[in-house]
Tab-separated table of C-alpha atoms in Angstrom:
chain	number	residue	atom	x	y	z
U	1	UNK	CA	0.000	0.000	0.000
U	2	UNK	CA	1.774	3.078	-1.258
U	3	UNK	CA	-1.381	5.360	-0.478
U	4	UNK	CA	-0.743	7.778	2.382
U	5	UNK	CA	-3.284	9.189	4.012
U	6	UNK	CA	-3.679	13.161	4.749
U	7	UNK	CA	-6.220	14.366	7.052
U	8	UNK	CA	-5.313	17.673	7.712
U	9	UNK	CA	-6.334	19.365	4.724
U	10	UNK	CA	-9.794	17.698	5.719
U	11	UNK	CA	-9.934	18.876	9.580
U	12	UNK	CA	-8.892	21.966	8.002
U	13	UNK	CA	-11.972	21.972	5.916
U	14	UNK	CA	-14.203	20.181	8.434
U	15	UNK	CA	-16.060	24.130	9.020
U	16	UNK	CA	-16.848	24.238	5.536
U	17	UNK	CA	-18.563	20.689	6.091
U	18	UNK	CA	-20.292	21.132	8.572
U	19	UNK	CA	-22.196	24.194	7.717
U	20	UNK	CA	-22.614	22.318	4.397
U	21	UNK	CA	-23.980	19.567	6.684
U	22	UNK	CA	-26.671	22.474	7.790
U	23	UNK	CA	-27.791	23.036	4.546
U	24	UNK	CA	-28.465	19.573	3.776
U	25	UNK	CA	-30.627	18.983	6.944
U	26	UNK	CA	-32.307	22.526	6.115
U	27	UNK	CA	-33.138	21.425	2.354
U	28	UNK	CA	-34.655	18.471	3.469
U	29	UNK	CA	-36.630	19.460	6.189
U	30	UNK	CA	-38.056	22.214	3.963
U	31	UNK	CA	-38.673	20.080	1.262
U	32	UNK	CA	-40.532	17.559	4.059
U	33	UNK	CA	-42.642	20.365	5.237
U	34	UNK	CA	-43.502	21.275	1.413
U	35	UNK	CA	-43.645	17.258	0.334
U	36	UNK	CA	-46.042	16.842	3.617
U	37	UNK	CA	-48.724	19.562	2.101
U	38	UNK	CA	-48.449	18.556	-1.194
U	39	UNK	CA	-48.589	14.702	-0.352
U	40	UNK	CA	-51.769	15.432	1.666
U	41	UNK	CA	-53.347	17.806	-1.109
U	42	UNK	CA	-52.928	14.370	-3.879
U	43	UNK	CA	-54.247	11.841	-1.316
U	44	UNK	CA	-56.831	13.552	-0.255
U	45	UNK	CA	-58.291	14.729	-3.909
U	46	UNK	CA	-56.686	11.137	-5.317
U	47	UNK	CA	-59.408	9.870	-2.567
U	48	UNK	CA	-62.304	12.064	-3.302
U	49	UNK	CA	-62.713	10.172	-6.480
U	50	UNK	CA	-63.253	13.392	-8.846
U	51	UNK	CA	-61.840	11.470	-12.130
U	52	UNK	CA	-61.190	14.769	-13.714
U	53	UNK	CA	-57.973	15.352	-11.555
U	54	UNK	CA	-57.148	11.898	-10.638
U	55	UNK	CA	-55.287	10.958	-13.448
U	56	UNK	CA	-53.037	14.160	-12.415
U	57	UNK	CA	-52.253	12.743	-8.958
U	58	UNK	CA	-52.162	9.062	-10.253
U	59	UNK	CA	-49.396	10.220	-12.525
U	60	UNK	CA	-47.499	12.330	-10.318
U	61	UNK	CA	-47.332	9.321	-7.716
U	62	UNK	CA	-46.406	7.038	-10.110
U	63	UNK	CA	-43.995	8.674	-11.791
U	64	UNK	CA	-42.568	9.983	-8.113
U	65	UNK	CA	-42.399	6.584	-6.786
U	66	UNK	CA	-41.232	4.707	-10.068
U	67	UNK	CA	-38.312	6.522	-11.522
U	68	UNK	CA	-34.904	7.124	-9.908
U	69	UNK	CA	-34.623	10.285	-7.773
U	70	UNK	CA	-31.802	11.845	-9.889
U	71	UNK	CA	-33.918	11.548	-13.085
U	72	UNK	CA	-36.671	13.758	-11.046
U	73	UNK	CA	-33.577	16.462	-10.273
U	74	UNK	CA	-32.667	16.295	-13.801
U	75	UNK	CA	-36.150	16.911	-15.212
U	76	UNK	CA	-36.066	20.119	-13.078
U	77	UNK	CA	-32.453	21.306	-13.905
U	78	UNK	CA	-31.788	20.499	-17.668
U	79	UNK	CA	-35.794	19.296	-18.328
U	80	UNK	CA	-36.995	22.834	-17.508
U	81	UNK	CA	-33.797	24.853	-18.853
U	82	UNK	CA	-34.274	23.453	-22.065
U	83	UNK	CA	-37.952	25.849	-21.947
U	84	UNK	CA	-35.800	28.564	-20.385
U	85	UNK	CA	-36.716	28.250	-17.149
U	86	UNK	CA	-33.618	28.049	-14.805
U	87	UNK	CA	-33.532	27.264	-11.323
U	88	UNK	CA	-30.719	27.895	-8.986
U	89	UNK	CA	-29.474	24.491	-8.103
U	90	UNK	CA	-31.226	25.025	-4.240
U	91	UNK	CA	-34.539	25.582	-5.942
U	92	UNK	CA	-33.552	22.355	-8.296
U	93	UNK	CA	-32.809	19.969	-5.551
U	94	UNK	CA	-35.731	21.525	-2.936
U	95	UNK	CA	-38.564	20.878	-6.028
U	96	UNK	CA	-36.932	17.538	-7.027
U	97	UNK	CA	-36.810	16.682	-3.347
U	98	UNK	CA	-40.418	18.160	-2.881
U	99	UNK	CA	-42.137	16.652	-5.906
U	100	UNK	CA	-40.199	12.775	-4.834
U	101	UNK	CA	-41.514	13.662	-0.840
U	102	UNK	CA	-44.976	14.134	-2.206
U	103	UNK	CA	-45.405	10.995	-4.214
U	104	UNK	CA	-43.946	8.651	-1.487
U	105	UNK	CA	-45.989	10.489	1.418
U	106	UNK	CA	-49.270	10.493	-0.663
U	107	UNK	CA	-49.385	7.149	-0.873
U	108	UNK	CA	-48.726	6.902	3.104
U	109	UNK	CA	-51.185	9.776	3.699
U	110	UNK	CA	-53.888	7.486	1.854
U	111	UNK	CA	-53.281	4.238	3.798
U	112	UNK	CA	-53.197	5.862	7.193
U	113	UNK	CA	-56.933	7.685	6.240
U	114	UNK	CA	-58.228	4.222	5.023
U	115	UNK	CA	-57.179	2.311	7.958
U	116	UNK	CA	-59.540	4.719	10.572
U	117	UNK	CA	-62.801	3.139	10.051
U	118	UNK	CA	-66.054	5.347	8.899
U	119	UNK	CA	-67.659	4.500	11.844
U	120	UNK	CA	-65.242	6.889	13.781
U	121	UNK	CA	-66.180	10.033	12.101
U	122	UNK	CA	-69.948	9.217	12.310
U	123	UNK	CA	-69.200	8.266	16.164
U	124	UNK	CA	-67.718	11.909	15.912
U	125	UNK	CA	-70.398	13.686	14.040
U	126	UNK	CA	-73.314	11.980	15.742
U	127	UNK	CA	-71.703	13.267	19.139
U	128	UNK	CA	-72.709	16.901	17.046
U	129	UNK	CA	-69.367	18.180	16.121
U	130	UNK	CA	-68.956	19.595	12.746
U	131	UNK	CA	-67.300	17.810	10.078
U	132	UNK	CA	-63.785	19.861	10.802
U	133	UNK	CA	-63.940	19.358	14.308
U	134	UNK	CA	-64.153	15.953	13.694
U	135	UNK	CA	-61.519	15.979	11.326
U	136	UNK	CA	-59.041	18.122	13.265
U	137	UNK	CA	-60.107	16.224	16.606
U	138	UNK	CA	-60.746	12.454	15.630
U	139	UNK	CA	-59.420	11.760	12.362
U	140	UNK	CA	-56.228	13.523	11.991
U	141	UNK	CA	-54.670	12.927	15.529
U	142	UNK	CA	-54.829	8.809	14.251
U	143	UNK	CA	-53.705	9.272	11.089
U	144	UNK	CA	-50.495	10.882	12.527
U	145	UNK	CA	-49.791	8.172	14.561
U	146	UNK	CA	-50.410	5.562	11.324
U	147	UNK	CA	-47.876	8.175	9.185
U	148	UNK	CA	-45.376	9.021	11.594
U	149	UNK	CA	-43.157	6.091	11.217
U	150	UNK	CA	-43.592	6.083	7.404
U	151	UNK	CA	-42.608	10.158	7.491
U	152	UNK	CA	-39.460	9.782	9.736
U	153	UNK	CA	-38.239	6.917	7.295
U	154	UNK	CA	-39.125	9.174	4.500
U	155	UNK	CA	-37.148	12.262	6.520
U	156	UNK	CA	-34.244	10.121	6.916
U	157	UNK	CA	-34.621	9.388	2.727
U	158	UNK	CA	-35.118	13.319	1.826
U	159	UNK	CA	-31.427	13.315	3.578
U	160	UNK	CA	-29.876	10.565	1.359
U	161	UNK	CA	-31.280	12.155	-1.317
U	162	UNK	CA	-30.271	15.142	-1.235
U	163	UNK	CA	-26.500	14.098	-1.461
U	164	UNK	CA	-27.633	14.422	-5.460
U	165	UNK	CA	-27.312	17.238	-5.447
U	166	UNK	CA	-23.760	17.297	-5.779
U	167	UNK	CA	-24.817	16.091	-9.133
U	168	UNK	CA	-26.521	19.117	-10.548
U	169	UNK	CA	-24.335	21.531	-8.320
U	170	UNK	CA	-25.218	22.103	-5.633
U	171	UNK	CA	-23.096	22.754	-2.599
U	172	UNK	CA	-24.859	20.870	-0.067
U	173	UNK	CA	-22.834	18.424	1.908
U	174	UNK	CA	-22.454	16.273	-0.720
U	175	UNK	CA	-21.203	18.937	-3.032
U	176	UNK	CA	-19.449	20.720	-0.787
U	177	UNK	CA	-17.472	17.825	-0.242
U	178	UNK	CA	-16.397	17.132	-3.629
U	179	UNK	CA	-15.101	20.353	-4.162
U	180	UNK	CA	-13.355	20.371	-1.222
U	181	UNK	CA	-11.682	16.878	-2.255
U	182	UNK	CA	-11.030	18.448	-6.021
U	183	UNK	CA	-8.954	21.029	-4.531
U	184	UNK	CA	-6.698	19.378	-2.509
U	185	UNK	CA	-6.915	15.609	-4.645
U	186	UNK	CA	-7.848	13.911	-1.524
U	187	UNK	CA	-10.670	12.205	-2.625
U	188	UNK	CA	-11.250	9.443	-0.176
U	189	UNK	CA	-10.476	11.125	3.110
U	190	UNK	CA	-13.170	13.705	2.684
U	191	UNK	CA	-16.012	11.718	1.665
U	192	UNK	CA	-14.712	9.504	4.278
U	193	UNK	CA	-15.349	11.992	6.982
U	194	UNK	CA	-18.526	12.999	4.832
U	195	UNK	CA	-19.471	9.344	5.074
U	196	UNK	CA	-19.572	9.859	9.208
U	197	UNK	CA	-21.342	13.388	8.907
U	198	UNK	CA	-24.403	11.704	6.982
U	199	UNK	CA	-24.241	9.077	9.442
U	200	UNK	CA	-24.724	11.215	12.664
U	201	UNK	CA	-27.300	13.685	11.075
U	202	UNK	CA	-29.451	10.471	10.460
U	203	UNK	CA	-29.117	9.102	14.018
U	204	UNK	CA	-29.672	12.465	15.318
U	205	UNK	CA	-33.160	12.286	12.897
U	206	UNK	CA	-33.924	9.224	14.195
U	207	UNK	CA	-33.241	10.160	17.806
U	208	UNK	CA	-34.811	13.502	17.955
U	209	UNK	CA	-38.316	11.768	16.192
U	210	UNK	CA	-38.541	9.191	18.513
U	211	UNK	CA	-38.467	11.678	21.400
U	212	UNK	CA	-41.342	13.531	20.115
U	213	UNK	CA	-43.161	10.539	19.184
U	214	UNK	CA	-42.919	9.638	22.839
U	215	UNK	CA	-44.290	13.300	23.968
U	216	UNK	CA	-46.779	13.200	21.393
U	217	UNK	CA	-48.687	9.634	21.560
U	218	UNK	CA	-47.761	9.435	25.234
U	219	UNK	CA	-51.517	8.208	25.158
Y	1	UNK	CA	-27.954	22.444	-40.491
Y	2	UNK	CA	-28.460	22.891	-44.379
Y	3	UNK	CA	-26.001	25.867	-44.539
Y	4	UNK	CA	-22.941	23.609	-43.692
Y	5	UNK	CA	-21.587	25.708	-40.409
Y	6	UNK	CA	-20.494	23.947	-37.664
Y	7	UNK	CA	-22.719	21.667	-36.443
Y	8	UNK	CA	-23.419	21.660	-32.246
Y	9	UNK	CA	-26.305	19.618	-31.831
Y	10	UNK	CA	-27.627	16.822	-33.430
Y	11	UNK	CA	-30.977	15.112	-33.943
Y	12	UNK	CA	-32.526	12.466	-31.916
Y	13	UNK	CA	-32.677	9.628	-34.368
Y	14	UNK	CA	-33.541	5.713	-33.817
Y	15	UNK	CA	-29.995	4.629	-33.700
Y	16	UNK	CA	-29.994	7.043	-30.174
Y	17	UNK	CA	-32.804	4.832	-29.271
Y	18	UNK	CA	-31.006	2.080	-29.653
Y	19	UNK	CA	-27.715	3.725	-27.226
Y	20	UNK	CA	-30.363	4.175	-24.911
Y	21	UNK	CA	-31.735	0.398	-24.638
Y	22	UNK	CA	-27.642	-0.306	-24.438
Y	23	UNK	CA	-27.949	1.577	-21.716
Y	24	UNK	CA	-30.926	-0.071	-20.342
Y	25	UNK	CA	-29.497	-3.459	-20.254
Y	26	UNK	CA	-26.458	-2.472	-18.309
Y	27	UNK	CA	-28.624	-1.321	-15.847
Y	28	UNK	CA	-30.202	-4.310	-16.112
Y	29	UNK	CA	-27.497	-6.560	-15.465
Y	30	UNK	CA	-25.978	-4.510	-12.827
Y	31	UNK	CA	-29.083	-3.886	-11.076
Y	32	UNK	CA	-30.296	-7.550	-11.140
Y	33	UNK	CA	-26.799	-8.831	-10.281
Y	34	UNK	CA	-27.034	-6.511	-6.798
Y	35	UNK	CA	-30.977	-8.193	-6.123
Y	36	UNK	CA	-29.824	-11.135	-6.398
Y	37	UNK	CA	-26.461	-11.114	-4.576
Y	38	UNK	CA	-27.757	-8.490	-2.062
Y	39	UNK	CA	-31.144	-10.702	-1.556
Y	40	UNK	CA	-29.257	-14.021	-0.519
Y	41	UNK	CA	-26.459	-11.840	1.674
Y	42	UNK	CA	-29.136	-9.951	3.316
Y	43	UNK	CA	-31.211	-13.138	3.788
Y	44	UNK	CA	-27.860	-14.482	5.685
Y	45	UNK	CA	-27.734	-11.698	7.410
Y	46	UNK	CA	-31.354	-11.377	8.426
Y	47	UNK	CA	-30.699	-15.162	9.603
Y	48	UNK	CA	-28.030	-14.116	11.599
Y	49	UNK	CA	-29.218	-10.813	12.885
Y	50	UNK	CA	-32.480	-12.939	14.203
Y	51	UNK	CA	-29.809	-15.767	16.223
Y	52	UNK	CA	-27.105	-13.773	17.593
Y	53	UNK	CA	-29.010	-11.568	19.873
Y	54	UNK	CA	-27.382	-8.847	21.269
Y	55	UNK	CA	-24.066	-9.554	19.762
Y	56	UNK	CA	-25.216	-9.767	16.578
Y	57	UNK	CA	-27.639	-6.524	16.909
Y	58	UNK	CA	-24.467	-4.443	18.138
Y	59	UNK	CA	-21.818	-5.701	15.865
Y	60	UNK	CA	-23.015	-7.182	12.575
Y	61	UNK	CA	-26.426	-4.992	12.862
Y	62	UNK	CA	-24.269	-1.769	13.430
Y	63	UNK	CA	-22.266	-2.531	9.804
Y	64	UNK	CA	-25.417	-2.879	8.368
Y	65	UNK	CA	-27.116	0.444	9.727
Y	66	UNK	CA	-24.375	2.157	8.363
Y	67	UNK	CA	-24.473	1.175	4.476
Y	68	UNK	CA	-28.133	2.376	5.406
Y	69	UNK	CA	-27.443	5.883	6.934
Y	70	UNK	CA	-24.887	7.412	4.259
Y	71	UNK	CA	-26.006	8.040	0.728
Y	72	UNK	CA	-25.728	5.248	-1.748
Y	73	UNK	CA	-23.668	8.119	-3.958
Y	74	UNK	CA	-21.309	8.254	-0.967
Y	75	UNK	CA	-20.318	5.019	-0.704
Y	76	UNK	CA	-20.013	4.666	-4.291
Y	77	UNK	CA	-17.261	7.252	-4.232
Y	78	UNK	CA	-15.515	5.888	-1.085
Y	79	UNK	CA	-15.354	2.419	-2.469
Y	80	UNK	CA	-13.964	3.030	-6.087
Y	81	UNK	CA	-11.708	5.231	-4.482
Y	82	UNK	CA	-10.238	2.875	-1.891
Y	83	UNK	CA	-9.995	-0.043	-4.018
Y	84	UNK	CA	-6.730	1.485	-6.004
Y	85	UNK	CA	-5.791	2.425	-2.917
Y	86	UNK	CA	-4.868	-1.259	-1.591
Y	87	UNK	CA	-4.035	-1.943	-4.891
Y	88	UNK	CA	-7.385	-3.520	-6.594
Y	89	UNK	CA	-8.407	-1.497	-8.892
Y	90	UNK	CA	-11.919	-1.911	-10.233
Y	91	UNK	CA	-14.082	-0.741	-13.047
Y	92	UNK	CA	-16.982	1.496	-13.147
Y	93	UNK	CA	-19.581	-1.689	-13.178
Y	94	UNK	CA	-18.336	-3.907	-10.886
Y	95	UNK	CA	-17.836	-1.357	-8.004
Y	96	UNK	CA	-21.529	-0.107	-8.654
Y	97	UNK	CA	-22.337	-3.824	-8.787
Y	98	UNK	CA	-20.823	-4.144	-5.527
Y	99	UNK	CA	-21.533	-1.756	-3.756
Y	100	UNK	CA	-25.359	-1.891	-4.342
Y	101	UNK	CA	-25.320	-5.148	-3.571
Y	102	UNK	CA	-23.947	-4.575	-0.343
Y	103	UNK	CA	-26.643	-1.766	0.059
Y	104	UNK	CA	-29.472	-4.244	-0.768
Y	105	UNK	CA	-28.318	-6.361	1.712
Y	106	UNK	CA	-28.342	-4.273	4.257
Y	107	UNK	CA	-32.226	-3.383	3.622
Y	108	UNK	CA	-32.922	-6.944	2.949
Y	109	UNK	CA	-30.958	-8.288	6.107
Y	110	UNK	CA	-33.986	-6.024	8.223
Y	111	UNK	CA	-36.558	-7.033	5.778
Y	112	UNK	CA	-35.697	-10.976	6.659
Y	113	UNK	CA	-35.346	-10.302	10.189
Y	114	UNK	CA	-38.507	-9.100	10.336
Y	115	UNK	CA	-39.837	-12.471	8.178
Y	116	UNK	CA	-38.140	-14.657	10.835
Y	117	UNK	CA	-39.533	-12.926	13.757
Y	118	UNK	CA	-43.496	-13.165	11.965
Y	119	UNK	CA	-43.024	-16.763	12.592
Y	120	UNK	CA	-44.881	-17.076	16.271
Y	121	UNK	CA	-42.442	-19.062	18.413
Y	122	UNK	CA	-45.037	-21.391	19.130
Y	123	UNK	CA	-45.383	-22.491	15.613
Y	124	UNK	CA	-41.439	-23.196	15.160
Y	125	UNK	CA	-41.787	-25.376	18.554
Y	126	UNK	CA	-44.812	-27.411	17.212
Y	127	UNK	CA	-42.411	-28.019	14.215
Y	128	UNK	CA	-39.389	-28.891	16.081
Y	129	UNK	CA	-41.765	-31.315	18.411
Y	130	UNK	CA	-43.165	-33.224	15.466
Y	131	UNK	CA	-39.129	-34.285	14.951
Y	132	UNK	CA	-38.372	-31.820	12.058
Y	133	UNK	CA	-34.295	-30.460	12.514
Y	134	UNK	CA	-33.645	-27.092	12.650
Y	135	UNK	CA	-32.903	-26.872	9.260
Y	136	UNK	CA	-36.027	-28.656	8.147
Y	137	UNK	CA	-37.937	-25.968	10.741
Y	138	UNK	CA	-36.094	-22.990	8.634
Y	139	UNK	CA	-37.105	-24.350	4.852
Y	140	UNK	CA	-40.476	-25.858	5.857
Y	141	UNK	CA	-41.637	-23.891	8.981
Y	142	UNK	CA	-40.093	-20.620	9.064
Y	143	UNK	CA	-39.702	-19.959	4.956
Y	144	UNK	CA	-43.176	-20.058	3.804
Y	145	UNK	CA	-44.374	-18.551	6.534
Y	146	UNK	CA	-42.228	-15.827	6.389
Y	147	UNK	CA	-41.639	-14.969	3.124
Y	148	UNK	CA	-45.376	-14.609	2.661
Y	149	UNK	CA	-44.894	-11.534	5.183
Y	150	UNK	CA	-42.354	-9.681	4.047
Y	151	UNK	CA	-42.633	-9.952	0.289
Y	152	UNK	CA	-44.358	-6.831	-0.373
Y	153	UNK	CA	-41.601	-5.540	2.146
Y	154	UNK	CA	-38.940	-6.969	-0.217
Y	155	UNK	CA	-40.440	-6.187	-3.164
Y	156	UNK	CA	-40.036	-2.165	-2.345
Y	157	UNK	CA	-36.335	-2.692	-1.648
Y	158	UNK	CA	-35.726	-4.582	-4.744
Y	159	UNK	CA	-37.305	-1.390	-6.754
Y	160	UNK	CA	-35.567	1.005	-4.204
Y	161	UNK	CA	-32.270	-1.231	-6.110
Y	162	UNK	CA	-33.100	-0.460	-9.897
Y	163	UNK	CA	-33.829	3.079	-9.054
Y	164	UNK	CA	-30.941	3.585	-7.177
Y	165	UNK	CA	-28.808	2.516	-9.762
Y	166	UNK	CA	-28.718	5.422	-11.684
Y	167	UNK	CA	-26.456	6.591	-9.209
Y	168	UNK	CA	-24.181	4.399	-10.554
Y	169	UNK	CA	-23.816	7.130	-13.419
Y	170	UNK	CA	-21.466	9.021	-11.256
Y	171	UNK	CA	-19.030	6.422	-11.902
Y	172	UNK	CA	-18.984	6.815	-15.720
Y	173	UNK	CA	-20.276	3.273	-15.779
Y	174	UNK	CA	-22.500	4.048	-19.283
Y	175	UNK	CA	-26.016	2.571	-17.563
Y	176	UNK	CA	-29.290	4.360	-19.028
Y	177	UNK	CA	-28.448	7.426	-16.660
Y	178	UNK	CA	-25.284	8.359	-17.780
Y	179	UNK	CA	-25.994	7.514	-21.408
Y	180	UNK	CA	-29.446	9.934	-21.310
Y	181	UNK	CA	-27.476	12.468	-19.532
Y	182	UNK	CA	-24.360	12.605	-22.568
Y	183	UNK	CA	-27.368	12.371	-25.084
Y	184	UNK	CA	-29.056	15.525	-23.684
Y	185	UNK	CA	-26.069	17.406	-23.930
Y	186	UNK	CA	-25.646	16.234	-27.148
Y	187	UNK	CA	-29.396	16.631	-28.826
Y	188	UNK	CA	-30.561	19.342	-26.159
Y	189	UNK	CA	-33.810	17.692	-26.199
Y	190	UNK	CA	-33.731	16.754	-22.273
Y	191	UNK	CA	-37.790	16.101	-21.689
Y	192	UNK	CA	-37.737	13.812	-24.779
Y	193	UNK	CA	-34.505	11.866	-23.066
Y	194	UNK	CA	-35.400	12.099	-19.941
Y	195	UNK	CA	-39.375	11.028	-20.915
Y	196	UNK	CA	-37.788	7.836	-22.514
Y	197	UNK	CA	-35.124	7.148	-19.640
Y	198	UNK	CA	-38.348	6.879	-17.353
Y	199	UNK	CA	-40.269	4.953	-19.310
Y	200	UNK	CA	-37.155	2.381	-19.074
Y	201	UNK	CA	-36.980	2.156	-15.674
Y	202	UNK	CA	-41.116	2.030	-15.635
Y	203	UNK	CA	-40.223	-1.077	-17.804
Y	204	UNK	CA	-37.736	-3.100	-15.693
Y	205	UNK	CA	-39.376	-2.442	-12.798
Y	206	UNK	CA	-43.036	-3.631	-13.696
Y	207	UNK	CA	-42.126	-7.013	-14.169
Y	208	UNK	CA	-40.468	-7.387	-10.548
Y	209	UNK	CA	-44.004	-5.759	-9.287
Y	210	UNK	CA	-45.999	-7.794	-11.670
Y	211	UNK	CA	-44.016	-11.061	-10.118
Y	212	UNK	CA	-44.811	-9.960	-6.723
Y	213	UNK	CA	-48.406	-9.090	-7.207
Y	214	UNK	CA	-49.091	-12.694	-8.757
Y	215	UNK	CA	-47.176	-14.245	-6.130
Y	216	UNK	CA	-48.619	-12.600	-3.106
Y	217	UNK	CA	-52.420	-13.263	-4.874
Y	218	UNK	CA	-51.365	-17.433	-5.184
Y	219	UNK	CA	-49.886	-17.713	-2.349
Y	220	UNK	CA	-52.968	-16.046	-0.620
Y	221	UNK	CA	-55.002	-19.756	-1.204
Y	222	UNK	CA	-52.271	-22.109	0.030
């Protein structure tokens, strides 16, 4: 082994990283939050049955859930350049992210609202509350505990996928790593260290959701 | 271009069709070689995880969690990078062969965990009582039973597989990503490209659906 290894030039970067490391957990909590409204928007008109605009959230799920990720970010860098529409590579990689979030957490959204049975909203309307309070007060607060596990799992995904966006340039973590390792030709050390970064932010996603699952369904 | 300047771009034509299936089969192959490989490693190490206890969950369940916590695209940089490095050096293909395998293993290693512990306890005794060995208890017992659980389970991650090998395209490996992405350069006609590049992956991946639809509907009666 004639390779020797050089870790300075990466603890000297290791700033750089991390704050890259913030931009990847702000880009995909941002595109969770967006993902979550949209995702709940196509389930719930995919469910009301109107054929109309079903087709439009049948294909957007499908095509969400059944093409690679990276193909998605491409269609919004170099898909919607070609009709002179650029994006800054943030607003590429949040609407890729956004529009992939959406399609997975539709089809969650829709199996958590079939699995609460009808009779619990007419239990809830029958005890006179109007159809939001019902909603807001019955339905809902069940659903979330059917979608949280599927939503954290899909969090922890929005963070592995974002590392594409090195790929259309952005300087997330990802990105922020290879240029780092293209300056100073020490490739494997930084994603190395990169490698770990990813790894905490995950655990710390995992942690930090399963301590407010356990405030939140403490009953 | 009829006046006879320079010539940037040039027309999709059929032959670019045919680049593109090129393309598609590579991903084929590589993504059906890391299914298969990653299916019967993760199987072992579902097996494992689902024996060793807590050993097993801290050591060999650790490993795992990791080639499940950093991006796929990471770990394909960090392994063809380290391979010259003790002196193996691999092509584009075989490390994104590898190194999705060993990324589908690690999702199928929980997915057959979880298939082993479906099996009620009882049910593995009542076969171990009517004189079957262990290894009769695993293939007759604990198999059926649990594969019939976890198939729609395995099914996603064997999807999650084709998908993610388009990251393999970052590796200059010339799958249907990386052959799309040099063609839209080339023809500047990215929606067509990228249209047909999804309807590829739509095609490889409806047959793996389609096979785990009609399974999960026979094996519904038996």
């Amino acid at each position: 082994m004639e390779y020797t290894f050089h870790w300075r030039p990466v603890f000297n970067r290791l700033p750089d990283l991390l704050e890259a490391g913030l931009i990847t957990l702000e880009v995909s909590a941002l595109s969770m939050v967006i993902g979550i409204a949209l995702g709940l928007g196509l389930a719930l008109i995919r469910m009301s049955g109107n054929p109309a605009i079903a087709w439009f959230t049948i294909g957007w799920i499908e095509i969400a859930r059944n093409t690679p990720a990276l193909l998605q970010l491409f269609f919004f860098s170099f898909g919607l350049g070609a009709y002179g529409i650029h994006l800054t590579p943030y607003m590429v990689v949040l609407c890729g992210m956004a529009f992939n979030n959406a399609g997975y957490l539709a089809e969650s959204f829709r199996g958590g609202f079939a699995a609460i049975p009808d009779t619990q909203m007419k239990a809830a309307r029958s005890l006179g509350m109007t159809a939001t309070q019902a909603y807001l007060r019955i339905i809902i607060p069940q659903v979330l505990r059917i979608v949280y596990y599927p939503m954290t799992n899909q969090m922890v995904w929005a963070v592995l996928i974002s590392s594409l966006g090195m790929l259309v340039g952005f300087h997330e973590l990802a990105g922020e790593t290879q240029r780092q390792a293209f300056r100073s030709f020490r490739l494997f050390e930084f994603f190395l260290v990169t490698a770990v970064i990813y790894y905490v932010i995950v655990k710390i996603i995992i942690l930090s959701s399963r301590l407010i699952a356990w405030r939140l369904f403490r009953y | 271009m009829a006046d006879g300047g320079v010539q940037f771009f040039f027309e999709f034509t059929e032959r670019d069709l045919l680049i593109l299936a090129e393309g598609a089969k590579l991903t084929l192959i590589i993504s059906s070689l890391a299914i298969v490989g990653g299916t019967v490693l993760g199987g072992l190490f579902g097996w494992l995880l689902s024996v060793s206890g807590r050993f097993g969950a801290i050591t060999l369940g650790w490993v795992l969690d990791i080639f499940r916590s950093v991006p796929p695209i990471v770990q394909l940089v960090l392994f063809v990078n380290f391979f010259p490095i003790i002196g193996f050096p691999v092509d584009a293909a075989q490390a994104g062969t590898l190194v999705l395998m060993m990324y589908c293993s690690a999702l199928v290693a929980q997915v057959a965990r979880a298939g082993i512990e479906a099996v009620p306890k009882t049910t593995r005794w009542a076969g171990r009582s009517l004189g079957m060995s262990y290894w009769q208890d695993l293939r007759y017992v604990v198999l059926p039973i649990g594969l019939r659980a976890v198939l729609p389970s395995w099914t996603g991650v064997a999807l999650g597989v084709l998908k993610d090998s388009a990251l393999v395209s970052v590796l200059k490996a010339g799958e249907l990503m990386q052959v799309s992405q040099e063609m839209i350069t080339r023809t500047q006609q990215p929606f067509l490209i990228l249209g047909i590049a999804g309807l590829f992956y739509f095609a490889l991946s409806f047959p793996i659906a389609r096979l785990s639809e009609h399974l999960e509907r026979r094996w519904k009666y038996d």
